[in-house]
């Protein structure tokens, strides 16, 4: 989940607007912003190539549905004690449902639409927002989830739920850490202030991300497990190998 600070609560009102995952324009230095843009463009470029070469046509409507769900879910803010609000990030959810490559494209589209039409996050720092709130979850969250699921038992719901929860929570904490480091390197917020503020909140906020992600994946597991990017072995899925195979 992302956190939006309202300028009240535990932190000084001059600092709280900076300590959110949706970074606005003007808070990152040109060098930090450029670096995150390079990462975003390179990973999105690889994702486009992978999706074109390895995904079946049936993955396209799934990507659309997933994008619509994550976009709608991110518009719902949940109040958090201390004058803040949070909302779903969805990177790990997209990775679990679509795989890291298609999931990354979905998250990139969501944040581009938010920045262009809803002014949610700046345009010059869009690369950083895509990396922090999207790609960390779709790549890092997905591969962490996959490793945990394999270690605990690939085809059981228990291992699936644990893997999804831990990966979703970790993706939020790592996103907060990345955002704090970017702000600190840009000279916007002192490093210790940025790290403490971002991590202290997002360690808790990650729990909400984990609960929502497990709930969504659990519903699909019960109703249409064949739609998962890595379906359980017991499912007689009609998904073509080019879509179901793990990259």
mmCIF file of C-alpha atoms in Angstrom:
data_model
loop_
_atom_site.group_PDB
_atom_site.id
_atom_site.type_symbol
_atom_site.label_atom_id
_atom_site.label_comp_id
_atom_site.label_asym_id
_atom_site.label_seq_id
_atom_site.Cartn_x
_atom_site.Cartn_y
_atom_site.Cartn_z
ATOM 1 C CA UNK A 1 0.000 0.000 0.000
ATOM 2 C CA UNK A 2 1.056 3.576 -0.565
ATOM 3 C CA UNK A 3 0.758 6.162 2.194
ATOM 4 C CA UNK A 4 -0.418 9.739 1.729
ATOM 5 C CA UNK A 5 0.470 12.093 4.566
ATOM 6 C CA UNK A 6 -2.041 14.807 5.395
ATOM 7 C CA UNK A 7 0.332 17.112 7.242
ATOM 8 C CA UNK A 8 -0.708 16.114 10.765
ATOM 9 C CA UNK A 9 0.259 13.405 13.197
ATOM 10 C CA UNK A 10 3.704 12.300 14.257
ATOM 11 C CA UNK A 11 5.815 14.393 11.897
ATOM 12 C CA UNK A 12 6.426 18.053 11.328
ATOM 13 C CA UNK A 13 3.977 19.491 8.750
ATOM 14 C CA UNK A 14 6.866 20.688 6.577
ATOM 15 C CA UNK A 15 8.211 17.142 6.295
ATOM 16 C CA UNK A 16 5.099 15.026 5.978
ATOM 17 C CA UNK A 17 4.209 15.932 2.359
ATOM 18 C CA UNK A 18 7.580 14.457 1.271
ATOM 19 C CA UNK A 19 7.142 11.127 3.002
ATOM 20 C CA UNK A 20 4.759 9.393 0.623
ATOM 21 C CA UNK A 21 5.406 6.859 -2.118
ATOM 22 C CA UNK A 22 3.690 8.977 -4.786
ATOM 23 C CA UNK A 23 6.553 11.424 -5.307
ATOM 24 C CA UNK A 24 5.511 14.824 -6.748
ATOM 25 C CA UNK A 25 7.602 16.899 -9.110
ATOM 26 C CA UNK A 26 10.511 18.842 -7.655
ATOM 27 C CA UNK A 27 11.477 16.476 -4.853
ATOM 28 C CA UNK A 28 14.124 14.432 -6.669
ATOM 29 C CA UNK A 29 17.374 15.760 -8.056
ATOM 30 C CA UNK A 30 17.857 15.521 -11.846
ATOM 31 C CA UNK A 31 20.494 12.791 -11.459
ATOM 32 C CA UNK A 32 18.328 10.602 -9.200
ATOM 33 C CA UNK A 33 15.291 11.136 -11.409
ATOM 34 C CA UNK A 34 17.274 10.268 -14.546
ATOM 35 C CA UNK A 35 18.671 7.112 -12.948
ATOM 36 C CA UNK A 36 15.195 5.853 -12.026
ATOM 37 C CA UNK A 37 13.908 6.727 -15.501
ATOM 38 C CA UNK A 38 16.662 4.574 -17.029
ATOM 39 C CA UNK A 39 15.759 1.638 -14.799
ATOM 40 C CA UNK A 40 12.056 2.001 -15.624
ATOM 41 C CA UNK A 41 12.569 2.321 -19.384
ATOM 42 C CA UNK A 42 14.982 -0.631 -19.558
ATOM 43 C CA UNK A 43 12.738 -2.978 -17.557
ATOM 44 C CA UNK A 44 9.603 -1.900 -19.414
ATOM 45 C CA UNK A 45 11.421 -2.429 -22.721
ATOM 46 C CA UNK A 46 12.424 -5.959 -21.689
ATOM 47 C CA UNK A 47 8.864 -6.570 -20.513
ATOM 48 C CA UNK A 48 7.434 -5.548 -23.886
ATOM 49 C CA UNK A 49 9.834 -7.908 -25.637
ATOM 50 C CA UNK A 50 8.979 -10.796 -23.318
ATOM 51 C CA UNK A 51 5.238 -10.268 -23.595
ATOM 52 C CA UNK A 52 5.362 -10.134 -27.385
ATOM 53 C CA UNK A 53 7.475 -13.269 -27.639
ATOM 54 C CA UNK A 54 6.163 -15.531 -24.871
ATOM 55 C CA UNK A 55 2.609 -14.587 -23.932
ATOM 56 C CA UNK A 56 -0.457 -15.945 -25.651
ATOM 57 C CA UNK A 57 -3.230 -13.681 -26.895
ATOM 58 C CA UNK A 58 -5.468 -14.698 -24.020
ATOM 59 C CA UNK A 59 -3.126 -12.876 -21.636
ATOM 60 C CA UNK A 60 -4.134 -9.504 -23.120
ATOM 61 C CA UNK A 61 -7.680 -9.364 -21.666
ATOM 62 C CA UNK A 62 -6.307 -10.616 -18.341
ATOM 63 C CA UNK A 63 -3.867 -7.711 -18.344
ATOM 64 C CA UNK A 64 -6.719 -5.298 -18.987
ATOM 65 C CA UNK A 65 -8.854 -6.684 -16.194
ATOM 66 C CA UNK A 66 -5.913 -6.678 -13.792
ATOM 67 C CA UNK A 67 -5.026 -3.080 -14.684
ATOM 68 C CA UNK A 68 -8.628 -1.951 -14.167
ATOM 69 C CA UNK A 69 -8.857 -3.705 -10.794
ATOM 70 C CA UNK A 70 -5.566 -2.294 -9.493
ATOM 71 C CA UNK A 71 -6.393 1.188 -10.759
ATOM 72 C CA UNK A 72 -9.791 1.125 -9.057
ATOM 73 C CA UNK A 73 -8.365 -0.327 -5.842
ATOM 74 C CA UNK A 74 -5.686 2.360 -5.688
ATOM 75 C CA UNK A 75 -8.350 5.072 -5.794
ATOM 76 C CA UNK A 76 -9.711 3.838 -2.450
ATOM 77 C CA UNK A 77 -7.798 5.352 0.462
ATOM 78 C CA UNK A 78 -7.944 3.842 3.920
ATOM 79 C CA UNK A 79 -7.502 6.094 6.985
ATOM 80 C CA UNK A 80 -4.555 5.287 9.222
ATOM 81 C CA UNK A 81 -4.136 6.627 12.794
ATOM 82 C CA UNK A 82 -1.897 9.683 12.939
ATOM 83 C CA UNK A 83 -3.419 11.677 10.076
ATOM 84 C CA UNK A 84 -2.432 9.496 7.145
ATOM 85 C CA UNK A 85 -4.132 7.364 4.555
ATOM 86 C CA UNK A 86 -2.971 4.391 2.551
ATOM 87 C CA UNK A 87 -3.962 2.501 -0.572
ATOM 88 C CA UNK A 88 -3.047 -0.675 -2.405
ATOM 89 C CA UNK A 89 0.100 -0.707 -4.542
ATOM 90 C CA UNK A 90 -0.656 -3.981 -6.329
ATOM 91 C CA UNK A 91 2.756 -4.773 -7.848
ATOM 92 C CA UNK A 92 3.019 -8.197 -6.236
ATOM 93 C CA UNK A 93 -0.613 -8.934 -7.075
ATOM 94 C CA UNK A 94 0.047 -8.140 -10.736
ATOM 95 C CA UNK A 95 3.177 -10.303 -10.706
ATOM 96 C CA UNK A 96 1.388 -13.277 -9.156
ATOM 97 C CA UNK A 97 -1.526 -13.067 -11.589
ATOM 98 C CA UNK A 98 0.322 -12.168 -14.793
ATOM 99 C CA UNK A 99 3.995 -12.887 -14.194
ATOM 100 C CA UNK A 100 6.682 -10.231 -13.751
ATOM 101 C CA UNK A 101 6.796 -9.103 -17.391
ATOM 102 C CA UNK A 102 3.129 -8.537 -18.142
ATOM 103 C CA UNK A 103 2.594 -7.384 -14.564
ATOM 104 C CA UNK A 104 5.221 -4.688 -15.029
ATOM 105 C CA UNK A 105 3.466 -3.357 -18.118
ATOM 106 C CA UNK A 106 0.173 -3.247 -16.237
ATOM 107 C CA UNK A 107 1.696 -1.302 -13.342
ATOM 108 C CA UNK A 108 3.460 1.119 -15.689
ATOM 109 C CA UNK A 109 0.173 1.882 -17.474
ATOM 110 C CA UNK A 110 -1.626 2.409 -14.155
ATOM 111 C CA UNK A 111 0.904 4.958 -12.909
ATOM 112 C CA UNK A 112 1.136 6.736 -16.265
ATOM 113 C CA UNK A 113 -2.652 7.215 -16.318
ATOM 114 C CA UNK A 114 -2.643 8.401 -12.706
ATOM 115 C CA UNK A 115 0.098 10.945 -13.378
ATOM 116 C CA UNK A 116 -1.361 12.269 -16.639
ATOM 117 C CA UNK A 117 -5.047 12.461 -15.773
ATOM 118 C CA UNK A 118 -5.237 12.558 -11.962
ATOM 119 C CA UNK A 119 -2.008 14.405 -11.066
ATOM 120 C CA UNK A 120 -1.166 11.593 -8.658
ATOM 121 C CA UNK A 121 2.624 11.785 -8.698
ATOM 122 C CA UNK A 122 4.787 14.034 -10.849
ATOM 123 C CA UNK A 123 5.667 13.591 -14.502
ATOM 124 C CA UNK A 124 9.401 14.287 -14.174
ATOM 125 C CA UNK A 125 9.630 11.670 -11.405
ATOM 126 C CA UNK A 126 7.302 9.171 -13.074
ATOM 127 C CA UNK A 127 10.225 6.795 -13.570
ATOM 128 C CA UNK A 128 10.843 6.716 -9.816
ATOM 129 C CA UNK A 129 7.168 6.142 -9.037
ATOM 130 C CA UNK A 130 6.955 3.291 -11.556
ATOM 131 C CA UNK A 131 10.089 1.671 -10.114
ATOM 132 C CA UNK A 132 9.119 2.116 -6.461
ATOM 133 C CA UNK A 133 5.436 1.256 -6.558
ATOM 134 C CA UNK A 134 5.354 -1.042 -9.573
ATOM 135 C CA UNK A 135 8.543 -2.763 -10.650
ATOM 136 C CA UNK A 136 9.808 -3.558 -7.150
ATOM 137 C CA UNK A 137 6.594 -5.478 -6.578
ATOM 138 C CA UNK A 138 6.275 -7.119 -9.981
ATOM 139 C CA UNK A 139 9.877 -8.299 -10.171
ATOM 140 C CA UNK A 140 11.185 -8.440 -6.607
ATOM 141 C CA UNK A 141 7.834 -9.399 -5.112
ATOM 142 C CA UNK A 142 7.136 -12.047 -7.738
ATOM 143 C CA UNK A 143 10.472 -13.836 -7.470
ATOM 144 C CA UNK A 144 10.395 -13.712 -3.667
ATOM 145 C CA UNK A 145 6.888 -15.180 -3.742
ATOM 146 C CA UNK A 146 7.980 -17.870 -6.191
ATOM 147 C CA UNK A 147 10.982 -18.860 -4.079
ATOM 148 C CA UNK A 148 8.952 -19.095 -0.862
ATOM 149 C CA UNK A 149 6.182 -21.040 -2.576
ATOM 150 C CA UNK A 150 8.651 -23.555 -3.981
ATOM 151 C CA UNK A 151 10.319 -23.966 -0.597
ATOM 152 C CA UNK A 152 7.064 -24.536 1.306
ATOM 153 C CA UNK A 153 5.212 -26.682 -1.215
ATOM 154 C CA UNK A 154 4.316 -25.332 -4.604
ATOM 155 C CA UNK A 155 0.820 -26.801 -4.962
ATOM 156 C CA UNK A 156 -0.752 -26.086 -1.558
ATOM 157 C CA UNK A 157 -2.869 -23.083 -0.667
ATOM 158 C CA UNK A 158 -1.009 -22.706 2.646
ATOM 159 C CA UNK A 159 2.314 -22.184 0.901
ATOM 160 C CA UNK A 160 0.653 -19.923 -1.657
ATOM 161 C CA UNK A 161 -0.894 -17.710 1.029
ATOM 162 C CA UNK A 162 2.325 -17.432 3.035
ATOM 163 C CA UNK A 163 4.372 -16.658 -0.068
ATOM 164 C CA UNK A 164 1.921 -14.026 -1.309
ATOM 165 C CA UNK A 165 1.655 -12.346 2.098
ATOM 166 C CA UNK A 166 5.402 -12.172 2.704
ATOM 167 C CA UNK A 167 6.151 -10.986 -0.834
ATOM 168 C CA UNK A 168 3.442 -8.293 -0.748
ATOM 169 C CA UNK A 169 4.595 -7.004 2.652
ATOM 170 C CA UNK A 170 8.242 -7.015 1.622
ATOM 171 C CA UNK A 171 7.528 -5.185 -1.628
ATOM 172 C CA UNK A 172 5.946 -2.297 0.295
ATOM 173 C CA UNK A 173 8.836 -2.056 2.761
ATOM 174 C CA UNK A 174 11.449 -2.178 -0.009
ATOM 175 C CA UNK A 175 9.505 0.426 -1.998
ATOM 176 C CA UNK A 176 9.486 2.691 1.054
ATOM 177 C CA UNK A 177 13.225 2.140 1.522
ATOM 178 C CA UNK A 178 13.913 2.966 -2.123
ATOM 179 C CA UNK A 179 11.786 6.102 -1.921
ATOM 180 C CA UNK A 180 13.535 7.238 1.268
ATOM 181 C CA UNK A 181 16.956 6.734 -0.283
ATOM 182 C CA UNK A 182 15.945 8.676 -3.398
ATOM 183 C CA UNK A 183 14.699 11.598 -1.305
ATOM 184 C CA UNK A 184 17.820 11.520 0.859
ATOM 185 C CA UNK A 185 20.189 11.380 -2.129
ATOM 186 C CA UNK A 186 18.310 14.311 -3.640
ATOM 187 C CA UNK A 187 18.808 16.357 -0.471
ATOM 188 C CA UNK A 188 15.061 16.731 0.061
ATOM 189 C CA UNK A 189 14.919 15.119 3.507
ATOM 190 C CA UNK A 190 17.754 14.186 5.908
ATOM 191 C CA UNK A 191 18.607 10.476 5.468
ATOM 192 C CA UNK A 192 17.744 9.345 9.006
ATOM 193 C CA UNK A 193 14.456 11.260 8.973
ATOM 194 C CA UNK A 194 13.474 9.800 5.612
ATOM 195 C CA UNK A 195 14.386 6.233 6.583
ATOM 196 C CA UNK A 196 12.700 6.340 9.973
ATOM 197 C CA UNK A 197 9.529 8.017 8.746
ATOM 198 C CA UNK A 198 9.064 5.878 5.642
ATOM 199 C CA UNK A 199 9.941 2.526 7.189
ATOM 200 C CA UNK A 200 8.118 3.024 10.497
ATOM 201 C CA UNK A 201 4.852 3.629 8.632
ATOM 202 C CA UNK A 202 5.247 1.199 5.778
ATOM 203 C CA UNK A 203 6.206 -1.748 7.959
ATOM 204 C CA UNK A 204 2.643 -1.463 9.260
ATOM 205 C CA UNK A 205 1.060 -0.458 5.963
ATOM 206 C CA UNK A 206 2.589 -3.529 4.306
ATOM 207 C CA UNK A 207 0.296 -5.658 6.444
ATOM 208 C CA UNK A 208 -2.714 -4.139 4.682
ATOM 209 C CA UNK A 209 -1.104 -4.788 1.302
ATOM 210 C CA UNK A 210 -0.522 -8.411 2.300
ATOM 211 C CA UNK A 211 -4.113 -8.930 3.483
ATOM 212 C CA UNK A 212 -5.658 -7.451 0.320
ATOM 213 C CA UNK A 213 -3.296 -9.372 -1.968
ATOM 214 C CA UNK A 214 -3.923 -12.700 -0.217
ATOM 215 C CA UNK A 215 -7.681 -12.088 -0.335
ATOM 216 C CA UNK A 216 -7.623 -11.332 -4.075
ATOM 217 C CA UNK A 217 -5.345 -14.267 -4.925
ATOM 218 C CA UNK A 218 -7.359 -16.555 -2.661
ATOM 219 C CA UNK A 219 -10.555 -15.738 -4.519
ATOM 220 C CA UNK A 220 -8.923 -16.596 -7.847
ATOM 221 C CA UNK A 221 -7.377 -19.766 -6.355
ATOM 222 C CA UNK A 222 -10.848 -20.961 -5.327
ATOM 223 C CA UNK A 223 -12.723 -19.949 -8.457
ATOM 224 C CA UNK A 224 -10.325 -19.890 -11.432
ATOM 225 C CA UNK A 225 -6.874 -21.174 -10.419
ATOM 226 C CA UNK A 226 -6.011 -21.667 -14.081
ATOM 227 C CA UNK A 227 -5.795 -17.876 -14.409
ATOM 228 C CA UNK A 228 -2.810 -17.719 -12.086
ATOM 229 C CA UNK A 229 0.542 -17.287 -13.798
ATOM 230 C CA UNK A 230 1.821 -20.304 -11.822
ATOM 231 C CA UNK A 231 -1.282 -22.475 -11.377
ATOM 232 C CA UNK A 232 -1.221 -25.436 -8.977
ATOM 233 C CA UNK A 233 -0.349 -28.762 -10.563
ATOM 234 C CA UNK A 234 -3.762 -30.243 -9.757
ATOM 235 C CA UNK A 235 -5.437 -27.799 -12.125
ATOM 236 C CA UNK A 236 -6.069 -29.137 -15.619
ATOM 237 C CA UNK A 237 -5.475 -25.748 -17.183
ATOM 238 C CA UNK A 238 -5.970 -24.825 -20.797
ATOM 239 C CA UNK A 239 -3.429 -22.001 -20.559
ATOM 240 C CA UNK A 240 -0.868 -22.372 -23.338
ATOM 241 C CA UNK A 241 2.688 -23.228 -22.165
ATOM 242 C CA UNK A 242 3.935 -19.893 -23.505
ATOM 243 C CA UNK A 243 1.787 -18.131 -20.909
ATOM 244 C CA UNK A 244 1.943 -20.563 -18.008
ATOM 245 C CA UNK A 245 5.693 -21.180 -18.084
ATOM 246 C CA UNK A 246 7.725 -19.195 -15.542
ATOM 247 C CA UNK A 247 10.298 -16.836 -16.923
#
